[in-house]
mmCIF file of C-alpha atoms in Angstrom:
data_model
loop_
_atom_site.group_PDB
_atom_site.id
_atom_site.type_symbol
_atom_site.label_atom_id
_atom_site.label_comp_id
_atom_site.label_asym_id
_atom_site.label_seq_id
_atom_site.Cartn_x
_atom_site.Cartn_y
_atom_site.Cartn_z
ATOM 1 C CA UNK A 1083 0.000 0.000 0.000
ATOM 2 C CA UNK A 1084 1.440 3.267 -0.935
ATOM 3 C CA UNK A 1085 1.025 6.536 1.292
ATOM 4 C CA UNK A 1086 -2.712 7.946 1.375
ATOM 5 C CA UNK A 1087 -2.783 11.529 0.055
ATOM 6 C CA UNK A 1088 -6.202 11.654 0.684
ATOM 7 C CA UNK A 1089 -7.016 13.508 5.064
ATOM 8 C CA UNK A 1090 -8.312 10.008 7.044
ATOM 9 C CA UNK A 1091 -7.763 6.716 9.097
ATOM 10 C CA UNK A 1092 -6.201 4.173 7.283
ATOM 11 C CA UNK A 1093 -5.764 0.395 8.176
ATOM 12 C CA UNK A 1094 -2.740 -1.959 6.546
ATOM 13 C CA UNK A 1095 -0.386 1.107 6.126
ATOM 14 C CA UNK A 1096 3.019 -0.948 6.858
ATOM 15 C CA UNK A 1097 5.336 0.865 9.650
ATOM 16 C CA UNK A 1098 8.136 1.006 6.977
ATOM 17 C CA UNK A 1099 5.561 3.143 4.657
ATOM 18 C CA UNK A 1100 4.164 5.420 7.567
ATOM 19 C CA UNK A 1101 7.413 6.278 8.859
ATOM 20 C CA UNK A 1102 9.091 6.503 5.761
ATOM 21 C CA UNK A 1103 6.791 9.817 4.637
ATOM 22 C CA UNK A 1104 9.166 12.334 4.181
ATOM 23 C CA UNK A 1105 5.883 14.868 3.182
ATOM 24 C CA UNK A 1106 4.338 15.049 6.253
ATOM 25 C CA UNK A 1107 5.391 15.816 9.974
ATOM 26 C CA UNK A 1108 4.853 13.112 12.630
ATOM 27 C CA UNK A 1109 4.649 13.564 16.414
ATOM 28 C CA UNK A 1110 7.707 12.351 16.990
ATOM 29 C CA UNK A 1111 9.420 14.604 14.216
ATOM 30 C CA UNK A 1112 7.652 17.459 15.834
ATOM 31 C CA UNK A 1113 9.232 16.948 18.989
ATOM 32 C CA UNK A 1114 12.614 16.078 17.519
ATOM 33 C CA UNK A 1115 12.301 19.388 15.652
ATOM 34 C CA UNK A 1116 11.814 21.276 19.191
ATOM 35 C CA UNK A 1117 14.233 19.476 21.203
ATOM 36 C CA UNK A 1118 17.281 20.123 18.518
ATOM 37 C CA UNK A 1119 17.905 22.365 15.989
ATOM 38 C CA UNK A 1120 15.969 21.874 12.481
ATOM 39 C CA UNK A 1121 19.443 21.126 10.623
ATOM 40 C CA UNK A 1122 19.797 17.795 13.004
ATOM 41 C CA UNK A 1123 16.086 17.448 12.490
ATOM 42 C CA UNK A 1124 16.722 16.989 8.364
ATOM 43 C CA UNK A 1125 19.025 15.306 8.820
ATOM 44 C CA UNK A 1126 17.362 12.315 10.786
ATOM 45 C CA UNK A 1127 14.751 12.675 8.533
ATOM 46 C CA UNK A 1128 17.466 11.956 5.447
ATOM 47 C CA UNK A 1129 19.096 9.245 7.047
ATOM 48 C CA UNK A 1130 17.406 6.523 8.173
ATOM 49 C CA UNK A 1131 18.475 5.541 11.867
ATOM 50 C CA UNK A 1132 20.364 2.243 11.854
ATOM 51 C CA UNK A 1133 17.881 -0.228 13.920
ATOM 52 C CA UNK A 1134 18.853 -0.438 17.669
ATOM 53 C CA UNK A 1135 17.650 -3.720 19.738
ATOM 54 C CA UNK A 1136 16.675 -1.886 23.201
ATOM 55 C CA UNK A 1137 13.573 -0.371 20.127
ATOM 56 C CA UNK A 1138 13.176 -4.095 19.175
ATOM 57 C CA UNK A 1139 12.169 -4.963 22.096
ATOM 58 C CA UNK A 1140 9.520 -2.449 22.615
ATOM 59 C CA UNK A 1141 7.912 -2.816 19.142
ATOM 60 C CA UNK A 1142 8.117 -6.700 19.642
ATOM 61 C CA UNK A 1143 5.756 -6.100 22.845
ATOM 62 C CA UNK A 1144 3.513 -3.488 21.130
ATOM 63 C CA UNK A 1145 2.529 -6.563 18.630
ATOM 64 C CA UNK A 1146 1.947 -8.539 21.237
ATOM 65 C CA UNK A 1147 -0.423 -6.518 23.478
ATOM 66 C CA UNK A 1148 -2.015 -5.186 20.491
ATOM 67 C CA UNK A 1149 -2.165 -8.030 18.200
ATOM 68 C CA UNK A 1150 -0.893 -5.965 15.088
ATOM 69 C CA UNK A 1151 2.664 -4.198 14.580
ATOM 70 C CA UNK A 1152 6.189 -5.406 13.550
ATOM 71 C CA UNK A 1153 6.563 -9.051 11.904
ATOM 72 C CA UNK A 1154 9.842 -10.396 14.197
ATOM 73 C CA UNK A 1155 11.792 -13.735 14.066
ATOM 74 C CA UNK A 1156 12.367 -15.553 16.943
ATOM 75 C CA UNK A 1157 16.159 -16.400 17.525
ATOM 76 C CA UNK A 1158 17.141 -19.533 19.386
ATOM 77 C CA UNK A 1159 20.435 -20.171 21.071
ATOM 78 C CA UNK A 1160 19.994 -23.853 20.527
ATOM 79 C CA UNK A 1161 19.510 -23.295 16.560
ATOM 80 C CA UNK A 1162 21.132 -20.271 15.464
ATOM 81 C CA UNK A 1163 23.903 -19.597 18.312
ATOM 82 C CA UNK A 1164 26.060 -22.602 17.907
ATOM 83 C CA UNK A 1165 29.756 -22.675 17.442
ATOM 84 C CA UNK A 1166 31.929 -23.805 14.310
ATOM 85 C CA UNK A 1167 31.859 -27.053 15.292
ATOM 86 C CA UNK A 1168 28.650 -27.674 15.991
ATOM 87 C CA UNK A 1169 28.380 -26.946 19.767
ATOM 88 C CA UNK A 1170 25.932 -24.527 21.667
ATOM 89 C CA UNK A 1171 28.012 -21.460 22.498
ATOM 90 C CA UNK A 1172 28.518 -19.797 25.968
ATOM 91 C CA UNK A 1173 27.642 -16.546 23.722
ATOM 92 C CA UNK A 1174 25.751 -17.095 21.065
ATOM 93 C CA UNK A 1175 24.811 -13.682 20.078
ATOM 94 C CA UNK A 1176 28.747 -13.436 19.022
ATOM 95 C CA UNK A 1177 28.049 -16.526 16.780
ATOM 96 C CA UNK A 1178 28.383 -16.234 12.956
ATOM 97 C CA UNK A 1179 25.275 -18.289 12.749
ATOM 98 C CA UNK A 1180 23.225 -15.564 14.881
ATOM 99 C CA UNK A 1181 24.894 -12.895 13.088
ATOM 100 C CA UNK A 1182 23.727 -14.080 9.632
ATOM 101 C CA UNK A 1183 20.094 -15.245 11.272
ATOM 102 C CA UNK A 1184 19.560 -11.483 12.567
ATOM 103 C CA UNK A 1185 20.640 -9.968 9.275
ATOM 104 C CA UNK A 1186 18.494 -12.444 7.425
ATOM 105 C CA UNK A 1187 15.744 -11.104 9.879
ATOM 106 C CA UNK A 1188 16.376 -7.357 8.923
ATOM 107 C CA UNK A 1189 16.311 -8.485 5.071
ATOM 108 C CA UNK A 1190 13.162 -10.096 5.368
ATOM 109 C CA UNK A 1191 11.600 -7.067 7.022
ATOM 110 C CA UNK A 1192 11.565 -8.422 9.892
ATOM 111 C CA UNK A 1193 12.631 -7.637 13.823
ATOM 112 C CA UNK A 1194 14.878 -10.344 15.280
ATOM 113 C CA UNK A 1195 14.439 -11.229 19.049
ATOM 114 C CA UNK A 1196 16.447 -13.462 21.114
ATOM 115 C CA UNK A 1197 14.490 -16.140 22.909
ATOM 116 C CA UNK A 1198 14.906 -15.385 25.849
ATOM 117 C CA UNK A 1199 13.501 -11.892 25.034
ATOM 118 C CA UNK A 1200 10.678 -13.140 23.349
ATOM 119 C CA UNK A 1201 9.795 -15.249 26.340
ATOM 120 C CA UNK A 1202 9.824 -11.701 28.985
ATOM 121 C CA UNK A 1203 7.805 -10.593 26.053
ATOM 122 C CA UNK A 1204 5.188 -12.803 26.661
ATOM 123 C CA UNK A 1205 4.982 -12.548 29.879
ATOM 124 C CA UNK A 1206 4.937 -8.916 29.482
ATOM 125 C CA UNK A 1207 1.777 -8.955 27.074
ATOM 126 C CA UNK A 1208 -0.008 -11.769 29.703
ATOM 127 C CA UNK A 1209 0.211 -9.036 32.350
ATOM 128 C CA UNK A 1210 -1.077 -6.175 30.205
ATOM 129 C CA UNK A 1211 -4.292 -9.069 29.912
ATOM 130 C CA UNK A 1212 -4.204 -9.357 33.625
ATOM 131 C CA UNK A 1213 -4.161 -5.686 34.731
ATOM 132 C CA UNK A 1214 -8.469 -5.054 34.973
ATOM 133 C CA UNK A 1215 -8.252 -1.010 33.173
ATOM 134 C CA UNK A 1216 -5.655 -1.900 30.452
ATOM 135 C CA UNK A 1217 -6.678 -4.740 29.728
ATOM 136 C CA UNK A 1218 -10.645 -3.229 29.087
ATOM 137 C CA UNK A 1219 -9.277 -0.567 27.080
ATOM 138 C CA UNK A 1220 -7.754 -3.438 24.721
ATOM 139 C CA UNK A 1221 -10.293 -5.196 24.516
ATOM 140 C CA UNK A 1222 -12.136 -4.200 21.486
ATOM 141 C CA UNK A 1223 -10.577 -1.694 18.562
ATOM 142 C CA UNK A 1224 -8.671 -0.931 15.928
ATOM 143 C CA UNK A 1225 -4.966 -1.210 16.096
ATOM 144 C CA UNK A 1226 -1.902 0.673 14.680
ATOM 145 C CA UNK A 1227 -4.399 3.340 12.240
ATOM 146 C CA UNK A 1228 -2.772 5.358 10.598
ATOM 147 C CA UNK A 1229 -3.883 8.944 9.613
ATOM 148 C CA UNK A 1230 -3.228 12.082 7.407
ATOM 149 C CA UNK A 1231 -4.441 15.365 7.784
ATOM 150 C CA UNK A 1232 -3.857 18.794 7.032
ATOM 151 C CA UNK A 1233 -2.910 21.629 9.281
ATOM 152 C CA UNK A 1234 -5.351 25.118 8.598
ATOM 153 C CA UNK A 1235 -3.030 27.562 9.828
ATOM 154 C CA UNK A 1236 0.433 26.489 8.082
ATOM 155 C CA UNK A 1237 -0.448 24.104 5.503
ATOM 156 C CA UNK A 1238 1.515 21.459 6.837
ATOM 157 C CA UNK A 1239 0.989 18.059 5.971
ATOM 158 C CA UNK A 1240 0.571 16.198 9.470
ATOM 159 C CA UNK A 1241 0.156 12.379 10.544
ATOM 160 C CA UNK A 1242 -0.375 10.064 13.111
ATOM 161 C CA UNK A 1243 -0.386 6.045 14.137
ATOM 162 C CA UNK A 1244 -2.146 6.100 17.775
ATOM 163 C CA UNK A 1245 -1.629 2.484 18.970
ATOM 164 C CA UNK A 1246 -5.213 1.545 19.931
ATOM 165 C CA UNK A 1247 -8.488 2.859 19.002
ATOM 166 C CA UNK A 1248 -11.547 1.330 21.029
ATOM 167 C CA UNK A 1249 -14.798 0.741 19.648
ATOM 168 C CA UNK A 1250 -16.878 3.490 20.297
ATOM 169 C CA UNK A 1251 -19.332 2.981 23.143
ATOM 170 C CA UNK A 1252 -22.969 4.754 23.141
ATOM 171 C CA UNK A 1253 -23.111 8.327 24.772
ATOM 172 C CA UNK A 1254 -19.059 8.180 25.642
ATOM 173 C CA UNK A 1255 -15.864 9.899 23.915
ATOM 174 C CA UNK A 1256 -13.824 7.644 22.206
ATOM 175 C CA UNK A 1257 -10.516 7.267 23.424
ATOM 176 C CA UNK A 1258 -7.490 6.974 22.122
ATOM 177 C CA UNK A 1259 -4.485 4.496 23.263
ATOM 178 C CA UNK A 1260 -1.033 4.532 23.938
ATOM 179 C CA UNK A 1261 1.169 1.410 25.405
ATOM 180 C CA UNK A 1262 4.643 2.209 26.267
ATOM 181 C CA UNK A 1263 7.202 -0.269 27.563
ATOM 182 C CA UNK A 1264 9.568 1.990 30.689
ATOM 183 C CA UNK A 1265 11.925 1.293 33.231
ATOM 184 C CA UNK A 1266 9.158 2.200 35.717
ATOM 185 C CA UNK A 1267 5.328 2.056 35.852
ATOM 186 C CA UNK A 1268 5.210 3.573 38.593
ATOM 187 C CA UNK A 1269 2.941 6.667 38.547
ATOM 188 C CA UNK A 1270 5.497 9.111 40.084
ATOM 189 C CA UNK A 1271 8.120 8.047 38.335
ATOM 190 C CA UNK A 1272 6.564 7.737 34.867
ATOM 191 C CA UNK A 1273 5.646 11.190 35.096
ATOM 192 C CA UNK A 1274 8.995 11.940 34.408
ATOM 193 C CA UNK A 1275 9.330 9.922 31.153
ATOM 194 C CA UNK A 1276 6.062 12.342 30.087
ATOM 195 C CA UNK A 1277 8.296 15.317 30.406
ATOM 196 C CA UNK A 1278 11.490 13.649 29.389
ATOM 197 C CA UNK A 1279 9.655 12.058 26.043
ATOM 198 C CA UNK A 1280 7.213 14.407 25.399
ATOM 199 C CA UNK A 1281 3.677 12.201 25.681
ATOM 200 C CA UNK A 1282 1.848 15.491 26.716
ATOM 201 C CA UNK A 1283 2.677 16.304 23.113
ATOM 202 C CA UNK A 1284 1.663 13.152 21.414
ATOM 203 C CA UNK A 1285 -1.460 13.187 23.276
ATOM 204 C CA UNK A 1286 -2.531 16.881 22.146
ATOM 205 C CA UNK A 1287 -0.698 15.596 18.656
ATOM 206 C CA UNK A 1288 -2.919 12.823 17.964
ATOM 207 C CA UNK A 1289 -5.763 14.354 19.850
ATOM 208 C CA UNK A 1290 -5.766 17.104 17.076
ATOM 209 C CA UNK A 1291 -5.557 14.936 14.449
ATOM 210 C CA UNK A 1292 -8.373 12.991 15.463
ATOM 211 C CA UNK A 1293 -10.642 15.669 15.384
ATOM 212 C CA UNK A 1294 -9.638 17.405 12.236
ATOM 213 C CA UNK A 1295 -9.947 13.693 10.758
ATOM 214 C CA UNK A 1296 -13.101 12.736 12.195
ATOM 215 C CA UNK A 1297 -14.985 15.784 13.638
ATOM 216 C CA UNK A 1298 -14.775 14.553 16.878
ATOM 217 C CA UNK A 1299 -13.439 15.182 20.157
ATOM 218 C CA UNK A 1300 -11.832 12.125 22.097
ATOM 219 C CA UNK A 1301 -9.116 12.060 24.964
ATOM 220 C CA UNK A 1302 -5.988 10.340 25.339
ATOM 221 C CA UNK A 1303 -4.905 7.222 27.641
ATOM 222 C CA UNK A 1304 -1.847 5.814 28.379
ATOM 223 C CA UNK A 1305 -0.603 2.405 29.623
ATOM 224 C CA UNK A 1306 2.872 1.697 30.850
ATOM 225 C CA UNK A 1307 4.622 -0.930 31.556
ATOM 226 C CA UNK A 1308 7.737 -1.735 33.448
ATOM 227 C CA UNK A 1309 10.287 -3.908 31.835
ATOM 228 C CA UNK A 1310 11.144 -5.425 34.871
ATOM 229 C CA UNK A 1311 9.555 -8.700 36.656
ATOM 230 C CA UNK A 1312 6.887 -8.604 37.496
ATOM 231 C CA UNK A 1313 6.288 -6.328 34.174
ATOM 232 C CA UNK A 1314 3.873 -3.853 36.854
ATOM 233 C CA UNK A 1315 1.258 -1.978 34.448
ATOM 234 C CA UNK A 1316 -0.428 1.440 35.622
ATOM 235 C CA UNK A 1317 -2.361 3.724 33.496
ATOM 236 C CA UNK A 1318 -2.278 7.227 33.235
ATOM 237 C CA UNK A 1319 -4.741 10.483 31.940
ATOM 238 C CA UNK A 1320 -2.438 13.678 31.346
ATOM 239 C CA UNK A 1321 -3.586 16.809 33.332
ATOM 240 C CA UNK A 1322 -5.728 19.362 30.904
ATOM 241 C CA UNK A 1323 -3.545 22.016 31.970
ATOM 242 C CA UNK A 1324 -0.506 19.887 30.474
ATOM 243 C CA UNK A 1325 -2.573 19.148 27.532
ATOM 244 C CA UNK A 1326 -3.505 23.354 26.548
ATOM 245 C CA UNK A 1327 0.687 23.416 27.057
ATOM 246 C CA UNK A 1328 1.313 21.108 24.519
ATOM 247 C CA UNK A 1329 -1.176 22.788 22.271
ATOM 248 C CA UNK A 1330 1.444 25.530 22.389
ATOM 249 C CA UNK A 1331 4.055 23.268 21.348
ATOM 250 C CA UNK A 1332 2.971 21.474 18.757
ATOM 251 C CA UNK A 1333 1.889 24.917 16.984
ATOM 252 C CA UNK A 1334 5.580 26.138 17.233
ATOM 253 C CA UNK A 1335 6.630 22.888 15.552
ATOM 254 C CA UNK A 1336 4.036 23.180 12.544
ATOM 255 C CA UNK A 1337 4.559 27.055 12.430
ATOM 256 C CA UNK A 1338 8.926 25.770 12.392
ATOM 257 C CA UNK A 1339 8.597 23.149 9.776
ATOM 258 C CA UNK A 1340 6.338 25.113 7.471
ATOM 259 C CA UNK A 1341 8.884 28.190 7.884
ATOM 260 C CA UNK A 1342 11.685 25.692 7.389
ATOM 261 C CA UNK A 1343 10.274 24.451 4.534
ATOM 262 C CA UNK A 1344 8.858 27.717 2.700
ATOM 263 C CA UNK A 1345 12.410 29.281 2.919
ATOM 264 C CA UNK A 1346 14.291 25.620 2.147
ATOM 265 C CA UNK A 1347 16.901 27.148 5.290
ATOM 266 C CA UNK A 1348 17.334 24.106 7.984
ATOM 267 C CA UNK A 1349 19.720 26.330 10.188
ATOM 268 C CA UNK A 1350 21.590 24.931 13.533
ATOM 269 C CA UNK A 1351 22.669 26.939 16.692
ATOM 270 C CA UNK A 1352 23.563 30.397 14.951
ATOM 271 C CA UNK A 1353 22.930 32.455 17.430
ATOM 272 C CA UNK A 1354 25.151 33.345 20.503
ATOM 273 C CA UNK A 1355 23.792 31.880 23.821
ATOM 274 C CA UNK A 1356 24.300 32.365 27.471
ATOM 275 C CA UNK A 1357 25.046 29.496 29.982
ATOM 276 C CA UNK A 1358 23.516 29.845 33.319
ATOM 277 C CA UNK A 1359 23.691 27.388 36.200
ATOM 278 C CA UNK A 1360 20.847 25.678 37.384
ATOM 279 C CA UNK A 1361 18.690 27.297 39.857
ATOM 280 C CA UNK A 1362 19.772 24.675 43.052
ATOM 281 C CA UNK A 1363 23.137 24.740 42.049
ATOM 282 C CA UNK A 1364 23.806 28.662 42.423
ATOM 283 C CA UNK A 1365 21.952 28.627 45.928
ATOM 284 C CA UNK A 1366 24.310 25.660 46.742
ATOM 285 C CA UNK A 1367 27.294 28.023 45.483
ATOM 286 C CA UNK A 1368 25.889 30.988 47.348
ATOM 287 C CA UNK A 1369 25.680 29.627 50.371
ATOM 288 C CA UNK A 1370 28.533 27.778 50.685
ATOM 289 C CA UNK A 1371 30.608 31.157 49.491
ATOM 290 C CA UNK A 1372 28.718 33.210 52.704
ATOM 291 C CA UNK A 1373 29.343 30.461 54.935
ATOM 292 C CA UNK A 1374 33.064 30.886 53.776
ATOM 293 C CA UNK A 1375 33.054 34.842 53.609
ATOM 294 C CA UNK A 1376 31.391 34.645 57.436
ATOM 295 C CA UNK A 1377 34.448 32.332 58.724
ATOM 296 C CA UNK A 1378 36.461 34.436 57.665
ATOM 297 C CA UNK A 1379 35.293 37.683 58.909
ATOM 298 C CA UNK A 1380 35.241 36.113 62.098
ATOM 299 C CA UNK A 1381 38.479 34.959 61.845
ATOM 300 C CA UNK A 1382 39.936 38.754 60.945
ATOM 301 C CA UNK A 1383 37.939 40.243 64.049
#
């Protein structure tokens, strides 16, 4: 299936084919292109990231607890990881065998996974099933859409791929689903991999697309999950205030592409910038320079 041009939801749009639209602007290019410069922004966009496992992982989960997603090939130590001669090795990731077996993997399209990863996997995606609130909001949609629409104020071409999309239920707003695999589902915690990745901005992101796409409002849900035993899920709903913040963001982004793009100038850091300390660190400086400065006054009288 080749990209849509046409605004809408699409199903069977392959993750290699969404992500490689270079027309549009995705969530995750919108924060890259906030969080940078937009010369290192082009530039990812040009050069297509060499595949990293800790991301195999986490897409190897999201087609598990959503049932649709990457294809991935299992890797067994017993099969693919044995020595020259035959013989299971100590490491068989170092293997030629394995070698060839994950770039066969990548060839075919496909995401390799250890065996032992794929098993945590599973028992990753059998506590998602488990867990009474994530498990209800999978119960029943449409997974990995994807969607094109256009932006009225700049022009720019805009899309999303919102993980989960529940049936619609009588009288309620439809909501719209995010799973992400962390190093802690724990609420607290989590909400620092919201500011640190951004999700406010996916949320308002996909929120807006949604709408413009559909005509209707709907909010946004995450689930996270730890990728530690025992694989602890929580699930989260992003404060409004954080929500009319990204709003803010995301405009700045669209409004920074289209410029970008109008004037074909991706620039870097040009201007001249001042450094400042952070805001604990000079009260940590100040006081231990007046505790100083006191000694020695008392010292001198």
């Amino acid at each position: 299936m080749t990209v849509p041009r046409q605004d809408g939801l699409y199903p069977g749009v392959s993750e290699q084919e969404y992500h490689g639209d270079k027309d549009s602007l995705s969530s995750s290019g919108a924060r890259l292109l906030l969080s940078t410069s937009p010369a290192e922004f082009r530039y990812q966009m040009d050069h297509a990231p060499r595949p990293k496992k800790v991301y195999d992982y986490g897409s190897v989960c999201h087609a598990l607890v959503l049932g649709e997603g990457v294809q991935f090939e299992v890797l067994d130590p017993a099969v693919v990881g044995l020595t020259a001669d035959g013989k299971q090795s100590q490491k068989p990731t170092a293997t030629t065998m394995w070698k060839q077996a994950d770039a066969q993997a990548r060839v075919a399209g496909k995401v390799p996974i250890a065996k032992w990863d794929m098993d945590q996997a599973e028992l990753m995606a059998a506590e998602v099933c488990k867990h009474p609130l994530a498990s209800a909001l999978l119960a029943e949609g449409y997974a990995e859409l994807s969607g094109w629409w256009t932006d009225q104020e700049t022009g720019v071409r805009c899309r999303l791929r919102p993980d989960y999309l529940p049936i619609d239920k009588p009288r309620r707003r439809p909501l719209i689903v995010d799973y992400k695999t962390t190093d802690d589902a724990n609420p607290e915690k989590f909400a620092k991999s919201m500011r640190d990745y951004g999700y406010h901005c996916q949320g308002d992101w996909y929120l807006d697309g949604f709408f413009v796409i559909t005509g209707i409002d709907a909010d946004f849900v995450l689930i996270a999950q730890s990728k530690k035993a025992p694989y602890s899920v929580s699930v989260h709903y992003i404060d409004p205030e954080d929500m009319v913040r990204a709003q803010g963001q995301n405009r700045r982004a669209r409004r920074l592409y289209a410029q970008c793009r109008e004037t074909g100038r991706w620039p870097g850091y040009e201007e001249l910038n001042i450094l400042s300390l952070p805001t604990w660190l000079r009260k940590e400086i100040d006081l231990a320079n007046a505790i100083e400065e006191n000694t020695m006054e008392g010292e001198i009288h």
